[in-house]
XYZ file of C-alpha atoms in Angstrom:
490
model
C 0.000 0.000 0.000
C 1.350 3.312 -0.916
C 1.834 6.404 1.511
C -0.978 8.455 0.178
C -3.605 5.822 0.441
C -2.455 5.097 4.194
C -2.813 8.797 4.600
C -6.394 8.849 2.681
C -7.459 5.831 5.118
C -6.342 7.872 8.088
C -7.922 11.057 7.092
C -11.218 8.845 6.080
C -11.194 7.386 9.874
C -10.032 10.362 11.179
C -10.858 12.492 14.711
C -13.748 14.250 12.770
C -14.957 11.255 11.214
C -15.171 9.681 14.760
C -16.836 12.710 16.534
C -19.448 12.786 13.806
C -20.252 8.775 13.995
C -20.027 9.535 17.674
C -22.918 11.751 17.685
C -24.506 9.931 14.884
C -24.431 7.280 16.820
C -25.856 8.876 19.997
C -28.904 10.286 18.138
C -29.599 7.527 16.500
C -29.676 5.232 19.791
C -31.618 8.141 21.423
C -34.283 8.332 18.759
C -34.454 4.974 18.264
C -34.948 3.972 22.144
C -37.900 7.047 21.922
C -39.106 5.923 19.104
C -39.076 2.339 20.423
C -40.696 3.718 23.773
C -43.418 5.493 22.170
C -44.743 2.666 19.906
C -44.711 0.073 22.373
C -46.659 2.213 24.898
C -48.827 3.654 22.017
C -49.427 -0.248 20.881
C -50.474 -1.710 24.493
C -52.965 1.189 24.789
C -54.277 0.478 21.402
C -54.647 -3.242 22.058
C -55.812 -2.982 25.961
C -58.220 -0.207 24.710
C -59.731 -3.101 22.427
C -58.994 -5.720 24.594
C -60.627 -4.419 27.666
C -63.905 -3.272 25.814
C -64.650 -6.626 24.578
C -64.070 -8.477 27.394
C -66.269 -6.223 29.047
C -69.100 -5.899 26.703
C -68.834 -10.171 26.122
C -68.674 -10.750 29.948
C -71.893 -8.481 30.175
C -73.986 -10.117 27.331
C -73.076 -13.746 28.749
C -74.191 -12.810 32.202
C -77.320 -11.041 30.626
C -78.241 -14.328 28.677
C -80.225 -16.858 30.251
C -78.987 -20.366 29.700
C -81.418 -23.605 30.785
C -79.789 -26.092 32.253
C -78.717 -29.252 30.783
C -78.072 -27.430 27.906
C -79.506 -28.567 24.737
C -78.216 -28.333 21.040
C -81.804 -26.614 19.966
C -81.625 -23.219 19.810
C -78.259 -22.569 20.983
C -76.935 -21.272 17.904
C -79.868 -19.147 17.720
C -78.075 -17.612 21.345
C -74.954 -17.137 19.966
C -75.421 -15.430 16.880
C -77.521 -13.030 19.094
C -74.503 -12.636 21.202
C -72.082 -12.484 18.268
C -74.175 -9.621 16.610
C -73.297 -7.250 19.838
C -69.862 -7.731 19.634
C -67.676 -4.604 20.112
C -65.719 -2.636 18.650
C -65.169 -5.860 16.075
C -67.656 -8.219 15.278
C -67.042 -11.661 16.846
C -67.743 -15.396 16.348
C -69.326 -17.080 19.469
C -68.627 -20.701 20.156
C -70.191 -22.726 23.053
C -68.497 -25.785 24.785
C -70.735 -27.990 26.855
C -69.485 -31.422 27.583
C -69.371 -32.932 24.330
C -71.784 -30.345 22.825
C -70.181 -28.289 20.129
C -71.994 -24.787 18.739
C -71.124 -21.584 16.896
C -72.312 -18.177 15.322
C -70.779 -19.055 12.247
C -70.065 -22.302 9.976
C -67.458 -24.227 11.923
C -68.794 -25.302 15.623
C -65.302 -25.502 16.672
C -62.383 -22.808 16.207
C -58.894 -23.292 15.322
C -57.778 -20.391 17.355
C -58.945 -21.276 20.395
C -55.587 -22.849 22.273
C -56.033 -25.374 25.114
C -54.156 -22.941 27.261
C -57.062 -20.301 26.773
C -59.708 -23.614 27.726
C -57.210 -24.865 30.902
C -57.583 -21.171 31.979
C -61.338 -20.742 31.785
C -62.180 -23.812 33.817
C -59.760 -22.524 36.533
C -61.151 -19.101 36.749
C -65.257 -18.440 36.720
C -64.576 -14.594 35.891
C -63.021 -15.477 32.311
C -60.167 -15.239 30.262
C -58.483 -14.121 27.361
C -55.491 -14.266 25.019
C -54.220 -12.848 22.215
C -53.217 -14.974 19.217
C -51.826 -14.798 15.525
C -53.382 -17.579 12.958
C -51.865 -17.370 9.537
C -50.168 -14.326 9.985
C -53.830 -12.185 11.306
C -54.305 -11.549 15.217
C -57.002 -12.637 17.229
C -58.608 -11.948 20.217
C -60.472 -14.935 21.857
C -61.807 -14.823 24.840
C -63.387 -17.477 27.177
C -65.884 -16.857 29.519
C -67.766 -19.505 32.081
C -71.389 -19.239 32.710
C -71.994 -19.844 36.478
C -74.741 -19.408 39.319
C -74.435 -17.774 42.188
C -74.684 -20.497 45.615
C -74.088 -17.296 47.707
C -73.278 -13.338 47.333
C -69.411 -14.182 47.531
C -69.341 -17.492 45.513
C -70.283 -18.958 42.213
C -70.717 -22.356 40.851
C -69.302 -22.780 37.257
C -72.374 -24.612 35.466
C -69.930 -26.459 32.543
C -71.099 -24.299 29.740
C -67.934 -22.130 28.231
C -68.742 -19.370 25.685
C -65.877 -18.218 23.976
C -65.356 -14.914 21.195
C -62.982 -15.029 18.601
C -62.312 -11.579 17.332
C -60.292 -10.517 14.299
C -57.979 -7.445 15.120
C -56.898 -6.918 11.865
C -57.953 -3.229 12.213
C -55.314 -2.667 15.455
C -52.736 -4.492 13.634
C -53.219 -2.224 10.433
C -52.761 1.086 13.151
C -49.898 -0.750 15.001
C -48.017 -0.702 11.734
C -48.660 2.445 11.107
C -46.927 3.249 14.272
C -44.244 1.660 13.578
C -43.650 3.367 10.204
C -44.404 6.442 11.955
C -41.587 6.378 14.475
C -39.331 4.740 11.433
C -40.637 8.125 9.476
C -39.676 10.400 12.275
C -36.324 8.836 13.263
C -34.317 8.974 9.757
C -35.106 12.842 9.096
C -34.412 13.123 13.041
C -30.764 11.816 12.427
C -30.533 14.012 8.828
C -30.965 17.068 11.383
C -28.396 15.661 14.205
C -25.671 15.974 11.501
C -25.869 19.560 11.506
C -25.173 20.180 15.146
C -22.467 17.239 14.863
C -20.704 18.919 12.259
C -20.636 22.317 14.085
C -19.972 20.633 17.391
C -16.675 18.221 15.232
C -15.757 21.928 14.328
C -15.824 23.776 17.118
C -13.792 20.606 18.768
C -11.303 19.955 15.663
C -10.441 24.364 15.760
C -7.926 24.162 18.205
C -7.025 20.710 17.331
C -5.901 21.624 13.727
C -4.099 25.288 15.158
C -2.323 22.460 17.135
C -1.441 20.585 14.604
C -0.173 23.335 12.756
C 1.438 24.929 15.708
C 3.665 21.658 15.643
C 4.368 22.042 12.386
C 5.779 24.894 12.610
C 7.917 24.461 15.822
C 9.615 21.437 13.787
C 10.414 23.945 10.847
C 12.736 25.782 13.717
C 9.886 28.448 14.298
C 9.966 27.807 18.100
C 8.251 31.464 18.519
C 4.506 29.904 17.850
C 2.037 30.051 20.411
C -1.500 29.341 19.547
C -4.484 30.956 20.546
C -6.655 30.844 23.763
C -10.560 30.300 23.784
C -12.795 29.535 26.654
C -11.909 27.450 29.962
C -12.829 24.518 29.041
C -10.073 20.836 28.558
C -9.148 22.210 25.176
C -8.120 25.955 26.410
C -6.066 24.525 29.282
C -4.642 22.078 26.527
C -3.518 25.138 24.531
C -2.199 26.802 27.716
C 0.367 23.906 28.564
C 1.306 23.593 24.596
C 1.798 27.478 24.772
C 3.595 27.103 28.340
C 6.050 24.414 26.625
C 7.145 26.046 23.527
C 8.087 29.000 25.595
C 10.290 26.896 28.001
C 11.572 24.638 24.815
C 12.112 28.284 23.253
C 14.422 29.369 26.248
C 16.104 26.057 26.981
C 17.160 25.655 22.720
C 18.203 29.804 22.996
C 20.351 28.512 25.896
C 21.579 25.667 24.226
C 22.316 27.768 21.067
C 24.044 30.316 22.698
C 26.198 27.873 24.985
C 27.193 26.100 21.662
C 27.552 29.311 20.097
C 30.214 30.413 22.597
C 31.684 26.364 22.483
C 32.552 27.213 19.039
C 33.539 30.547 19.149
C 36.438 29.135 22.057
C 37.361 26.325 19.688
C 37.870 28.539 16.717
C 39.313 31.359 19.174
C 41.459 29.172 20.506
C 42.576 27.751 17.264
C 43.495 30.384 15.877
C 45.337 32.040 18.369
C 47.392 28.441 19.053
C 48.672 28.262 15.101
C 51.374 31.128 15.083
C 52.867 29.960 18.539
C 52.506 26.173 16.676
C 54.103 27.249 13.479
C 57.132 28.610 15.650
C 57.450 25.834 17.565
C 57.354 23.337 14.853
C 60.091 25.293 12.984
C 62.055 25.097 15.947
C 61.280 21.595 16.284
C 62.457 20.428 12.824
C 65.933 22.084 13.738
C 66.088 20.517 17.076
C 65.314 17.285 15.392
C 68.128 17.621 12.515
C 70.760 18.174 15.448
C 69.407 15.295 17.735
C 72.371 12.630 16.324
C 74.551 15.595 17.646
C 73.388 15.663 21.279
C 73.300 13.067 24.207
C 70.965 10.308 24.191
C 68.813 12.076 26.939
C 68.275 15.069 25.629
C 68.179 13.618 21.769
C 65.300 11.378 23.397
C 63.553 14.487 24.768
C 63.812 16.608 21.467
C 62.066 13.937 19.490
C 59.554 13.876 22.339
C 58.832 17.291 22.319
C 58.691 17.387 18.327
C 56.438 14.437 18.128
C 53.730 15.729 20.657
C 54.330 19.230 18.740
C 53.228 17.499 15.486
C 50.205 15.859 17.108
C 49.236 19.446 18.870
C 49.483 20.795 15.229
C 47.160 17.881 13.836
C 44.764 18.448 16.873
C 44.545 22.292 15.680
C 44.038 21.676 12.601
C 41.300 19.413 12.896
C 39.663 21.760 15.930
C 39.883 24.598 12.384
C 38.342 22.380 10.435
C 35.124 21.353 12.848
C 35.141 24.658 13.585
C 33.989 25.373 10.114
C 31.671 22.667 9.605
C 29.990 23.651 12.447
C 29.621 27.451 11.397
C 28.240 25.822 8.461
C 31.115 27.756 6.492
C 32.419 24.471 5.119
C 32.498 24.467 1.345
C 32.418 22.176 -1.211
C 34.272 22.285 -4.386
C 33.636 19.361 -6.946
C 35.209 18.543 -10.168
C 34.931 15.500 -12.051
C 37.505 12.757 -11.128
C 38.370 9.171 -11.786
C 38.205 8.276 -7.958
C 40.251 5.375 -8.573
C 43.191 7.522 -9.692
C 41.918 9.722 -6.417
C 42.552 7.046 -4.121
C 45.675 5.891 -5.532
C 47.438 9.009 -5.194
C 46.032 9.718 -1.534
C 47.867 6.704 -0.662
C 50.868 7.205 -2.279
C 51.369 10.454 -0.495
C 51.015 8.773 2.847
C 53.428 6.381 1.619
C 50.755 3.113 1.647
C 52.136 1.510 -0.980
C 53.535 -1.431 0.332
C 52.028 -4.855 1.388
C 49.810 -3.161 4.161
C 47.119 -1.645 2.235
C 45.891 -3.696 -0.834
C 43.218 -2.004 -3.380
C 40.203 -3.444 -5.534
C 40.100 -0.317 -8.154
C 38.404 -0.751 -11.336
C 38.982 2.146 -13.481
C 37.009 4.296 -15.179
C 34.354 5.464 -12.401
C 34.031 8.850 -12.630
C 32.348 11.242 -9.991
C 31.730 14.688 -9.553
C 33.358 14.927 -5.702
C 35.706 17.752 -3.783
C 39.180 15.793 -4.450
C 40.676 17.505 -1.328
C 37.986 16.491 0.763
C 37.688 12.898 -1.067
C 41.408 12.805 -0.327
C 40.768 13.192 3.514
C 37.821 10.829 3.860
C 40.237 8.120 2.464
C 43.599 9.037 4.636
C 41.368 9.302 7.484
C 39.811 5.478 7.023
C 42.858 4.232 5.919
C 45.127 5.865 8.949
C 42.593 4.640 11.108
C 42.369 1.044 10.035
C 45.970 1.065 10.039
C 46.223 2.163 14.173
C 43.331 0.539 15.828
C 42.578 -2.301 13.250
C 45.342 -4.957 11.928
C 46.819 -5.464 8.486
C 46.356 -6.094 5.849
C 43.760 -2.682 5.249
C 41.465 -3.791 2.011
C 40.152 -0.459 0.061
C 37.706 -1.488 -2.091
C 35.482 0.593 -5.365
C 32.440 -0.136 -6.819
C 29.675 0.959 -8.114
C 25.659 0.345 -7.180
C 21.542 1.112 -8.324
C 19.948 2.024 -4.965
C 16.932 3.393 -6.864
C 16.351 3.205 -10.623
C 18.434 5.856 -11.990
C 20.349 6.692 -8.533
C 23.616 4.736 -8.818
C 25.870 5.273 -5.938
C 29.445 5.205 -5.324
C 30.502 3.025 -2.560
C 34.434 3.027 -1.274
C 34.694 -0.049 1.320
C 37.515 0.481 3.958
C 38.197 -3.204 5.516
C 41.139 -3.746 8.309
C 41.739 -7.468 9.325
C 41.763 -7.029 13.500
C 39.420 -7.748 15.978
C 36.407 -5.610 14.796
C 34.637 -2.721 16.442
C 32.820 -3.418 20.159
C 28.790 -3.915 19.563
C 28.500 -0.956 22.314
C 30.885 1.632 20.632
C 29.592 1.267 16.875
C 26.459 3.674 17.829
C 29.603 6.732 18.584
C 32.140 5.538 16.793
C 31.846 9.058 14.779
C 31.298 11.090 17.689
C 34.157 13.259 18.771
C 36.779 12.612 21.025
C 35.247 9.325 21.293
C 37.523 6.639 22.645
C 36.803 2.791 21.273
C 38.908 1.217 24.511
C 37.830 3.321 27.562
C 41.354 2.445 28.652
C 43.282 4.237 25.940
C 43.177 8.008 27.186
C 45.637 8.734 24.352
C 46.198 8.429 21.030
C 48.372 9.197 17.656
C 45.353 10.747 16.423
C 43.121 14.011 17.413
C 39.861 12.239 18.148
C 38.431 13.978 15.547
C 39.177 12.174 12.530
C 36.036 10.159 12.006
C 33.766 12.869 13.129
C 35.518 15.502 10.179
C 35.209 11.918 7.737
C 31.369 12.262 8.617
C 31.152 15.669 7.899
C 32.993 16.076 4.421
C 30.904 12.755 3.220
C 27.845 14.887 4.274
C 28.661 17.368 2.373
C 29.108 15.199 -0.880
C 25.333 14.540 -0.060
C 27.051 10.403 0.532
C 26.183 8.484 3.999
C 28.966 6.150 5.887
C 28.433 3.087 8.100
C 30.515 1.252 9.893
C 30.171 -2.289 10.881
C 32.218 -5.935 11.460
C 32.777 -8.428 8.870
C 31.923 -11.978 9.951
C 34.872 -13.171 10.063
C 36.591 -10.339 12.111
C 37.890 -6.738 11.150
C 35.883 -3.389 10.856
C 34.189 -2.174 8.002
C 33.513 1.341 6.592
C 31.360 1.958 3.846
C 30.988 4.985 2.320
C 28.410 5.823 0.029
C 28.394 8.883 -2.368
C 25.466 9.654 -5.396
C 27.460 9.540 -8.572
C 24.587 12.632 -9.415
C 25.433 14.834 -6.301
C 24.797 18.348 -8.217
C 22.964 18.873 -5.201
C 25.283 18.339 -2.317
C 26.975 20.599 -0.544
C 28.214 23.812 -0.990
């Protein structure tokens, strides 16, 4: 997947996509429970309003009708369809259970809707029952009602004889659904209108959120001066507060910093400057000290060369302290030419006299690259010098050419020593400066500075250099450089 659709997915789930499902969501679970509450409640009055008023009217016409007893077949339909024909607010069909006697109002003398939980109830209770069931998809009320005879004015004596009423609600059903597509009705233009108060409520929230945003933005572009501004009391004004609080301590810690380094390398340079006259003396003096040494006692010939050789190193230590000095002023320039870096190499090493069997080359000629050949020159005496002290020989230097990218070939210089490698723990500051590989060894025949200034001119070539361990043993430094580096540098 590519980095603009990740970004497009992001943006499509993003904080204002969430706030507005968030409210979205909220409405529509608030309308819906309403909506929900509303037609049940509007349902059960519609049904009990039925419900009740024909129980009530049947329970009064059975009690009104007079009923000899046994009960005979003749004339008992007669009864019922009189019944039947007062039945409110639907019409009803009567049936009558006596024993084994079977009767009706209409064609069937028994119904199909009547359950045997509806006849189990009416012989347990004398004041009736009823029940609402769905045959084939229509409702029904049926309701069962015991004729009885009073033994005293607090009890009754059921007599056998059950009249029930089978009622259609088809009616209630067809105003039920219509409830029910009324509150659907009413709920989907009731969430249209929540998304307008979600979208100003997602903007009013996502405001300071994008200022934020852009706030950052612009305090990683160096402009450490932003503040942004602050509205109301509420979580996201304090929010901007602390954001606004922080940038102005980061803002005075990094003009602290700045100016501390600032003065750092204003001393180095200072100092630098003012040590290369005294330097340039004393190595004079040093080089005529050293041509009379066979002349003078072994003591003090062993002291001149002492004092000459540390001179020397001072000088290379000054030099170097110069030459960071300018990098880090950012004064550092680079001036390319076109090269065969294979001749390049060859004649940095023969002017540090590398010629022999310690340093072996892998050179192919004819690579060609636009670099700074003074700078080149000290990336390579710097590797090689330092492979030669703190690795082992044989020192491998090693061209060639690769494709990182279609059309982006690189040019890659491999510097291999064969000693003991680089410790796991010092590879991550093996470039910093002054850095010491064996904590033991205070002192050295170099500055401390020669991998850090190696960094810094393959920087400015626009190249990158790792360093690692080979397998088998020995440290590796790779140094890569775009044969296209029109861009690099100064």
């Amino acid at each position: 997947m590519s980095g603009g659709e990740q970004r497009s997915r992001v943006r499509a789930f993003g904080l204002r996509a969430r706030l507005l499902l968030a409210f979205l969501l909220v409405a529509a679970v608030s309308a819906g429970t309403t909506a929900a509450l509303t037609y049940r409640e509007a349902r059960n009055s519609l049904l009990e309003t039925a419900q009740d008023t024909a129980v009530t009217s049947f329970r009064d016409h059975v009690q009104q009708t007079a009923f000899a007893l046994p009960v005979q077949d003749e004339g008992m339909e007669e009864v019922l369809r009189d019944i039947a024909r007062k039945g409110k607010p639907h019409p009803w069909v009567v049936f009558a259970e006596y024993g084994s006697l079977r009767a009706s109002s209409g064609e069937n003398p028994v119904s199909t809707v009547i359950t045997p939980e509806l006849r189990r109830a009416a012989r347990a209770n004398p004041h009736g029952s009823f029940e609402r069931v769905v045959k084939d998809g229509v409702p029904y009320l049926t309701i069962a009602m015991p004729t009885v005879f009073k033994t005293s004015p607090d009890s009754v004596l059921p007599t056998g004889l059950v009249l029930y009423a089978v009622m259609r609600m088809t009616d209630e059903q067809i105003n039920v659904d219509a409830l029910l597509m009324a509150a659907r009705d009413g709920a989907l233009p009731g969430l249209a209108i929540a998304l307008i108060p979600a979208l100003i409520a997602a903007r009013s929230v996502l405001r300071p959120v994008r200022e934020l945003r852009q706030a950052a933005r612009d305090m990683g572009s160096g402009r450490l001066d932003t503040r942004i501004r602050v509205r109301g009391s509420d979580e996201l004004a304090d929010l901007a507060r602390t954001f606004n609080e922080s940038t102005g301590q980061l803002e005075r810690s990094v003009r602290e910093l700045r100016e501390a380094e600032e003065r750092a390398r204003r001393f180095a340079s200072d100092v630098s400057h003012e040590l290369r006259t005294p330097l340039a003396g004393m190595l004079a003096v040093t080089e005529v000290l050293d041509e009379d040494a066979d002349g003078l006692d072994s003591d003090t010939a062993r002291a001149v060369r002492l004092v000459s050789a540390e001179t020397g190193k001072l000088a290379v230590l000054v030099e170097d302290l110069m030459e960071i000095s300018r990098f880090d002023a950012r004064a550092a320039e680079l001036n390319a030419d076109e090269v065969d870096v294979a001749v390049a190499i060859r004649k940095t090493l023969q002017n540090r006299h590398w010629t022999d069997d310690r340093v072996r080359t892998e050179l192919p000629d004819g690579i060609r690259a636009r670099l700074d050949p003074r700078r080149f020159d000290v990336v390579i005496a710097n590797l090689v010098g330092n492979a030669l002290r703190h690795g082992g020989a044989p020192v491998t230097v090693r061209l060639r050419t690769e494709e990182r990218l279609p059309g982006r070939p690189v040019l890659i210089t491999d510097v291999v020593d064969s000693g003991p490698g680089i410790r796991p723990e010092s590879l991550p500051h093996i470039f910093d400066r002054f850095y010491k590989a064996d904590a033991a060894r205070t002192r050295s025949a170099g500055s401390g500075l020669g991998l850090a200034i190696t960094l810094e001119n393959v920087k400015l070539h626009g190249g990158t250099i790792h360093a690692g361990n080979r397998p088998g043993g020995g440290a590796v430094f790779a140094v890569e450089i775009p044969l296209h580096s029109e861009g690099a540098g100064g």
